[in-house]
Amino acid sequence: MHKAGDVVLGAMFKVHFFSFFPDLSFTSKPQSTICHGFDVLGFRHAQTMAFAVNEINRNSNLLPNVTLGYSLYDNCVNLGIGFRAAMSLINGQEEEFILEESCVGASPIAGVVGESSSTRSIAISTVLGLYRVPMVSYFATCSCLSDRQKFPSFFRTIPSDAFQVRAMIQILKRFGWTWTGLLVSDDDYGLHAARSFQSDLAQSGGGCLAYLEVLPWGNDQAELRRIVDVMKKSTARVVIVFAHEDHVIHLMKEVMKQNVTARQWIASEAWTSGVVLQTPDLMPYLGGTLGIAIRRGEIPGLKDFLLRTRPDLHHNSSYGNNMVNQFWEHTFQCRFAPPPAGWVESGGALCTGEEDLENVETEFMDVSDLRPEYNVYKAVYSLAYALDDMLQCVPGKGPFSRRSCATLQRLKPWQLVYYLQNINFTTPFGDQVSFDENGDCLPIYDIMNWHWLPDGRTKVQTVGAFKKSVIKGEEFTIDEDKMFWNFQSKEPPRSVCSESCPPGTRVARKKGQPECCFDCISCSEGKISNTTDATECTRCPEDFWSSPQRDHCVPKKIEFLSYHEPLGICLKTTSLLGTFICAVILGIFIYHRSTPMVRANNSELSFLLLISLKLCFLCSLLFIGRPRLWTCQLRHAAFGISFVLCVSCILVKTMVVLAVFKASKPGGGASLKWFGAMQQRGTVLVLTSIQAAICTVWLVSSSPVPHKNTQYHNDKILYECVVGSTIGFAVLLGYIGLLAILSFLLAFLARNLPDNFNEAKFITFSMLIFCAVWVAFVPAYVNSPGKYADAVEVFAILASSFGLLVALFGPKCYIILLRPERNTKKAIMGRGTTK
């Protein structure tokens, strides 16, 4: 189909499905190629370009004073024919074209619209690129065509497969389909899509391929049977198909034969709108198919233009008449006489040319779903806007060498490529058209869903979109309420190799299998995972531990010797009981302070001893409760000083007993002068001051502090006081032990002195208890963790304190309260008694 013009645009469309070469040998006479199998939609694509050219010519604001023409060729879905058409287009260009009535040479082919196939576009654009002839495809989607080094003059108004792949991955992510099968055609379209899909799927982490199969050309039954058998055995419920309609037709015949149902099909744009697949026989298998479709557009006035398509309007063009005549014969099932050259006669009534297109149902007149046609429309306008921008150039301000401009008279193809690269316009439908540095347009896809209606019909409905804009980037929208699912549950299917690992577990890859196939391993103690399909478990912070479900961290239980637990209550009660008993005994002694039992052996030391024992009982309370800095510092100091005060009093009492009995012997009276009341107080003060000095040095140099101990239990914190300096603690205990041993030895020496109430015996017994308790304390304390170490120390304090209290004051209270007749000086001295 041809139309003359000042500037001619070339194009290639598939108006026939099949071609036949009678004889291609060099010795035979050349014969024309026979094309058959009329493609109504391909013819509509060609008519859409004719409409766009006519519309541009009527537009006074676009290319004023310039008439566009076109030269359209039928490629018959054959690479050789399409390549020959491309060569015919570019070979018609002469070096010079004078825009006058008497023009020289043929009209220049400014650019080419086409091809519809990626394979043919690759071959043709490779050659056109050598001469920088711009080529704008409306249907070639192979991502390889974005390579500007190989295809420097290639542009397209359909998105690249790279973007289509991203759209499919978005669908997979939306419905959680991580285990899918991929079927591709054995050509550039399918193989490049497979590589792009595998690469993008791995980068996005959106899933894995259960299988990848290449669909054969033609009806290879054995190979198709093998592929469908793979599908049938696979656990993947989602099948993605990057192929053409004829591949899918052969595939679905085998799918029907093996009755492979319960599969969710995802269609590439090449067969999403394929009416030939939307039959009642195939809908039990293909119903609910999700497809990627090129953008639907509206072209005002196209339907009226198509209605004006009549054989008698094209009688001046043999090619056009041939093509229109074949359309007319195909539509009305008639024939012209004689039949045009290259047309295979099929019989039927004679065509009159007066048939009415409005009274016949044909795809040709259905302009409700214009998709490839819309891309053809945008491709023609892209070339027109590029030419218009070129003609707007002001001499001296041009983009080329020496600020020159391009002209129609001496137009170089690469000059138009420059302007085509920079176009930016908006279609009447509201879509922005521009090209990036790779010649790709701003991508936009519609998401389609095949609805299987109750009456058996099929309705392909738009349910979403995936587009990219300069401002917002990639946008994916889908309306699940509008979708039809061809499953019994009427819900999206599950297609996973392994079910997701819940929080509290981590993914463990299965050796030799895709990463989507895994086992779920529970997180170990102290680690958690709070997300689905976590690859690693995260260790909880130091003061936290994993919950039983291992899905979140919980604060560790803090353990210390509390006032509220049974052990703490028991020790606290015992401590207060001891304090109370000391207070009672002190009251008894004060009340009976004038009696011989109290006055004997320095009553002042007895009062001081009772007070020190009371302090010993009270200091044990510092070991109970939440450790704080002041309690940690005070507990050992109070304990050490209280016990030294107590043992010092006992030591002085023992020394006094020895001095008294020594003074009772002849010549021993001088010894009492060293053990007067002042000397006794001074000795106790000095011995206690030494312990106070030890505590001060210890607290200043290395003070005890609260410490969170996690050594013994992972799930709890033992809150304890660390002694700071082990040497300081050892010196404190050693000093108490030294005084206790010295008291024990002196009391042991005085145990047999002649006295009816020999206090040295009770001191010996009390020191024996004291030393036994503290000797047992050391190993028990070292081997007890946390609060039990505090409990051992409190027990030792209470046991030794009660031992001293009972041994030293029990017998005296017995005599004072129950045997008052023995509370006399005579009875105490042992006079008048028999041995």
Tab-separated table of N, CA and C in Angstrom, residues 512-594:
chain	number	residue	atom	x	y	z
A	512	GLY	N	21.398	-29.112	47.084
A	512	GLY	CA	21.128	-29.546	45.736
A	512	GLY	C	19.780	-29.141	45.201
A	513	GLN	N	19.007	-28.329	45.942
A	513	GLN	CA	17.695	-27.904	45.492
A	513	GLN	C	17.641	-26.385	45.434
A	514	PRO	N	16.671	-25.820	44.688
A	514	PRO	CA	16.559	-24.349	44.622
A	514	PRO	C	16.365	-23.746	46.000
A	515	GLU	N	16.666	-22.473	46.084
A	515	GLU	CA	16.626	-21.819	47.391
A	515	GLU	C	15.210	-21.717	47.952
A	516	CYS	N	14.196	-21.917	47.116
A	516	CYS	CA	12.820	-21.878	47.618
A	516	CYS	C	12.422	-23.174	48.313
A	517	CYS	N	13.255	-24.190	48.196
A	517	CYS	CA	12.978	-25.470	48.852
A	517	CYS	C	13.861	-25.554	50.093
A	518	PHE	N	13.245	-25.591	51.244
A	518	PHE	CA	14.003	-25.501	52.485
A	518	PHE	C	13.247	-26.170	53.619
A	519	ASP	N	13.952	-26.368	54.731
A	519	ASP	CA	13.349	-26.824	55.974
A	519	ASP	C	13.316	-25.662	56.954
A	520	CYS	N	12.441	-25.755	57.929
A	520	CYS	CA	12.338	-24.727	58.956
A	520	CYS	C	12.947	-25.257	60.252
A	521	ILE	N	13.981	-24.586	60.732
A	521	ILE	CA	14.687	-24.985	61.947
A	521	ILE	C	14.375	-23.974	63.046
A	522	SER	N	14.020	-24.468	64.226
A	522	SER	CA	13.741	-23.571	65.349
A	522	SER	C	15.010	-22.854	65.774
A	523	CYS	N	14.858	-21.612	66.152
A	523	CYS	CA	15.999	-20.838	66.643
A	523	CYS	C	16.484	-21.445	67.954
A	524	SER	N	17.785	-21.396	68.166
A	524	SER	CA	18.349	-21.903	69.409
A	524	SER	C	18.046	-20.939	70.552
A	525	GLU	N	18.284	-21.403	71.773
A	525	GLU	CA	17.995	-20.561	72.934
A	525	GLU	C	18.805	-19.276	72.883
A	526	GLY	N	18.138	-18.197	73.217
A	526	GLY	CA	18.805	-16.896	73.212
A	526	GLY	C	18.748	-16.195	71.879
A	527	LYS	N	18.171	-16.840	70.850
A	527	LYS	CA	18.050	-16.234	69.528
A	527	LYS	C	16.585	-16.245	69.110
A	528	ILE	N	16.230	-15.275	68.272
A	528	ILE	CA	14.840	-15.158	67.827
A	528	ILE	C	14.801	-14.781	66.355
A	529	SER	N	13.655	-15.009	65.743
A	529	SER	CA	13.347	-14.444	64.429
A	529	SER	C	11.899	-13.964	64.492
A	530	ASN	N	11.686	-12.716	64.162
A	530	ASN	CA	10.340	-12.135	64.252
A	530	ASN	C	9.736	-11.859	62.886
A	531	THR	N	10.325	-12.440	61.840
A	531	THR	CA	9.783	-12.281	60.499
A	531	THR	C	9.576	-13.653	59.877
A	532	THR	N	8.766	-13.682	58.839
A	532	THR	CA	8.547	-14.920	58.101
A	532	THR	C	9.719	-15.180	57.164
A	533	ASP	N	10.105	-16.447	57.070
A	533	ASP	CA	11.205	-16.873	56.191
A	533	ASP	C	12.513	-16.169	56.526
A	534	ALA	N	12.802	-16.036	57.809
A	534	ALA	CA	14.074	-15.425	58.231
A	534	ALA	C	15.223	-16.368	57.869
A	535	THR	N	16.285	-15.806	57.322
A	535	THR	CA	17.439	-16.632	56.961
A	535	THR	C	18.358	-16.862	58.153
A	536	GLU	N	18.308	-15.990	59.124
A	536	GLU	CA	19.139	-16.127	60.312
A	536	GLU	C	18.337	-15.750	61.543
A	537	CYS	N	18.719	-16.345	62.651
A	537	CYS	CA	18.134	-15.969	63.936
A	537	CYS	C	19.020	-14.908	64.581
A	538	THR	N	18.389	-13.931	65.197
A	538	THR	CA	19.106	-12.810	65.801
A	538	THR	C	19.265	-13.053	67.301
A	539	ARG	N	20.474	-12.841	67.783
A	539	ARG	CA	20.725	-13.024	69.210
A	539	ARG	C	20.100	-11.875	69.996
A	540	CYS	N	19.474	-12.224	71.103
A	540	CYS	CA	18.849	-11.207	71.949
A	540	CYS	C	19.913	-10.369	72.647
A	541	PRO	N	19.586	-9.102	73.000
A	541	PRO	CA	20.533	-8.292	73.772
A	541	PRO	C	20.904	-8.965	75.091
A	542	GLU	N	21.926	-8.441	75.720
A	542	GLU	CA	22.495	-9.087	76.906
A	542	GLU	C	21.469	-9.279	78.018
A	543	ASP	N	20.603	-8.307	78.234
A	543	ASP	CA	19.643	-8.390	79.340
A	543	ASP	C	18.319	-9.024	78.926
A	544	PHE	N	18.291	-9.646	77.735
A	544	PHE	CA	17.054	-10.258	77.257
A	544	PHE	C	17.305	-11.713	76.883
A	545	TRP	N	16.201	-12.473	76.788
A	545	TRP	CA	16.275	-13.882	76.424
A	545	TRP	C	15.108	-14.195	75.498
A	546	SER	N	15.248	-15.258	74.753
A	546	SER	CA	14.214	-15.612	73.791
A	546	SER	C	12.978	-16.142	74.515
A	547	SER	N	11.818	-15.821	73.922
A	547	SER	CA	10.554	-16.331	74.447
A	547	SER	C	10.450	-17.824	74.128
A	548	PRO	N	9.522	-18.537	74.742
A	548	PRO	CA	9.370	-19.964	74.418
A	548	PRO	C	9.096	-20.210	72.940
A	549	GLN	N	8.418	-19.257	72.275
A	549	GLN	CA	8.138	-19.409	70.850
A	549	GLN	C	9.297	-18.942	69.976
A	550	ARG	N	10.307	-18.351	70.588
A	550	ARG	CA	11.503	-17.849	69.896
A	550	ARG	C	11.173	-16.759	68.872
A	551	ASP	N	10.067	-16.035	69.099
A	551	ASP	CA	9.691	-15.002	68.136
A	551	ASP	C	9.876	-13.586	68.666
A	552	HIS	N	10.250	-13.433	69.897
A	552	HIS	CA	10.590	-12.119	70.427
A	552	HIS	C	11.439	-12.293	71.678
A	553	CYS	N	12.141	-11.217	72.013
A	553	CYS	CA	13.008	-11.236	73.189
A	553	CYS	C	12.228	-10.723	74.400
A	554	VAL	N	12.418	-11.385	75.500
A	554	VAL	CA	11.782	-10.971	76.750
A	554	VAL	C	12.879	-10.633	77.753
A	555	PRO	N	12.605	-9.678	78.637
A	555	PRO	CA	13.624	-9.360	79.648
A	555	PRO	C	13.956	-10.596	80.488
A	556	LYS	N	15.218	-10.769	80.721
A	556	LYS	CA	15.626	-11.888	81.562
A	556	LYS	C	15.100	-11.703	82.984
A	557	LYS	N	14.742	-12.796	83.608
A	557	LYS	CA	14.302	-12.750	84.994
A	557	LYS	C	15.495	-12.387	85.881
A	558	ILE	N	15.320	-11.345	86.661
A	558	ILE	CA	16.401	-10.900	87.553
A	558	ILE	C	16.209	-11.600	88.893
A	559	GLU	N	17.230	-12.303	89.303
A	559	GLU	CA	17.143	-13.111	90.517
A	559	GLU	C	18.087	-12.555	91.584
A	560	PHE	N	17.543	-12.323	92.744
A	560	PHE	CA	18.337	-11.947	93.913
A	560	PHE	C	17.555	-12.395	95.150
A	561	LEU	N	18.218	-12.334	96.298
A	561	LEU	CA	17.585	-12.771	97.542
A	561	LEU	C	16.582	-11.708	97.967
A	562	SER	N	15.306	-11.990	97.664
A	562	SER	CA	14.265	-11.001	97.863
A	562	SER	C	13.623	-11.137	99.237
A	563	TYR	N	13.077	-10.027	99.714
A	563	TYR	CA	12.331	-10.038	100.984
A	563	TYR	C	11.010	-10.807	100.853
A	564	HIS	N	10.547	-10.989	99.590
A	564	HIS	CA	9.207	-11.527	99.400
A	564	HIS	C	9.195	-13.021	99.100
A	565	GLU	N	10.323	-13.609	98.805
A	565	GLU	CA	10.352	-15.043	98.554
A	565	GLU	C	10.480	-15.803	99.870
A	566	PRO	N	10.111	-17.072	99.891
A	566	PRO	CA	10.120	-17.843	101.148
A	566	PRO	C	11.473	-17.849	101.856
A	567	LEU	N	12.546	-18.022	101.091
A	567	LEU	CA	13.871	-18.045	101.729
A	567	LEU	C	14.193	-16.701	102.351
A	568	GLY	N	13.895	-15.626	101.627
A	568	GLY	CA	14.163	-14.296	102.178
A	568	GLY	C	13.299	-14.002	103.397
A	569	ILE	N	12.040	-14.424	103.346
A	569	ILE	CA	11.153	-14.205	104.500
A	569	ILE	C	11.664	-14.961	105.714
A	570	CYS	N	12.114	-16.186	105.505
A	570	CYS	CA	12.618	-17.010	106.608
A	570	CYS	C	13.847	-16.382	107.251
A	571	LEU	N	14.780	-15.949	106.426
A	571	LEU	CA	16.006	-15.345	106.962
A	571	LEU	C	15.721	-14.006	107.619
A	572	LYS	N	14.828	-13.238	106.993
A	572	LYS	CA	14.480	-11.939	107.588
A	572	LYS	C	13.814	-12.137	108.952
A	573	THR	N	12.913	-13.112	109.031
A	573	THR	CA	12.229	-13.383	110.295
A	573	THR	C	13.211	-13.836	111.367
A	574	THR	N	14.134	-14.698	110.956
A	574	THR	CA	15.146	-15.193	111.912
A	574	THR	C	16.032	-14.055	112.403
A	575	SER	N	16.381	-13.152	111.478
A	575	SER	CA	17.221	-12.012	111.860
A	575	SER	C	16.505	-11.118	112.862
A	576	LEU	N	15.244	-10.815	112.559
A	576	LEU	CA	14.485	-9.962	113.475
A	576	LEU	C	14.230	-10.659	114.804
A	577	LEU	N	14.062	-11.989	114.768
A	577	LEU	CA	13.889	-12.745	116.004
A	577	LEU	C	15.141	-12.672	116.878
A	578	GLY	N	16.289	-12.833	116.237
A	578	GLY	CA	17.548	-12.725	116.987
A	578	GLY	C	17.716	-11.347	117.583
A	579	THR	N	17.350	-10.316	116.783
A	579	THR	CA	17.455	-8.944	117.293
A	579	THR	C	16.528	-8.742	118.489
A	580	PHE	N	15.344	-9.289	118.376
A	580	PHE	CA	14.378	-9.167	119.467
A	580	PHE	C	14.871	-9.882	120.733
A	581	ILE	N	15.414	-11.071	120.551
A	581	ILE	CA	15.936	-11.816	121.718
A	581	ILE	C	17.059	-11.042	122.385
A	582	CYS	N	17.930	-10.462	121.587
A	582	CYS	CA	19.024	-9.650	122.158
A	582	CYS	C	18.463	-8.485	122.959
A	583	ALA	N	17.427	-7.861	122.383
A	583	ALA	CA	16.817	-6.729	123.075
A	583	ALA	C	16.185	-7.181	124.390
A	584	VAL	N	15.547	-8.362	124.386
A	584	VAL	CA	14.928	-8.883	125.607
A	584	VAL	C	15.995	-9.192	126.653
A	585	ILE	N	17.046	-9.869	126.231
A	585	ILE	CA	18.127	-10.208	127.184
A	585	ILE	C	18.776	-8.944	127.720
A	586	LEU	N	18.939	-7.962	126.817
A	586	LEU	CA	19.521	-6.699	127.279
A	586	LEU	C	18.612	-6.056	128.322
A	587	GLY	N	17.315	-6.126	128.111
A	587	GLY	CA	16.373	-5.586	129.093
A	587	GLY	C	16.445	-6.338	130.415
A	588	ILE	N	16.561	-7.647	130.336
A	588	ILE	CA	16.687	-8.463	131.557
A	588	ILE	C	17.947	-8.091	132.316
A	589	PHE	N	19.025	-7.940	131.590
A	589	PHE	CA	20.296	-7.619	132.251
A	589	PHE	C	20.250	-6.225	132.857
A	590	ILE	N	19.597	-5.307	132.166
A	590	ILE	CA	19.497	-3.960	132.732
A	590	ILE	C	18.630	-3.992	133.994
A	591	TYR	N	17.546	-4.771	133.930
A	591	TYR	CA	16.643	-4.859	135.086
A	591	TYR	C	17.328	-5.525	136.279
A	592	HIS	N	18.185	-6.512	136.003
A	592	HIS	CA	18.883	-7.237	137.065
A	592	HIS	C	20.358	-6.834	137.143
A	593	ARG	N	20.633	-5.605	136.772
A	593	ARG	CA	22.019	-5.175	136.701
A	593	ARG	C	22.744	-5.164	138.064
A	594	SER	N	21.961	-5.155	139.188
A	594	SER	CA	22.598	-5.123	140.524
A	594	SER	C	22.854	-6.506	141.092
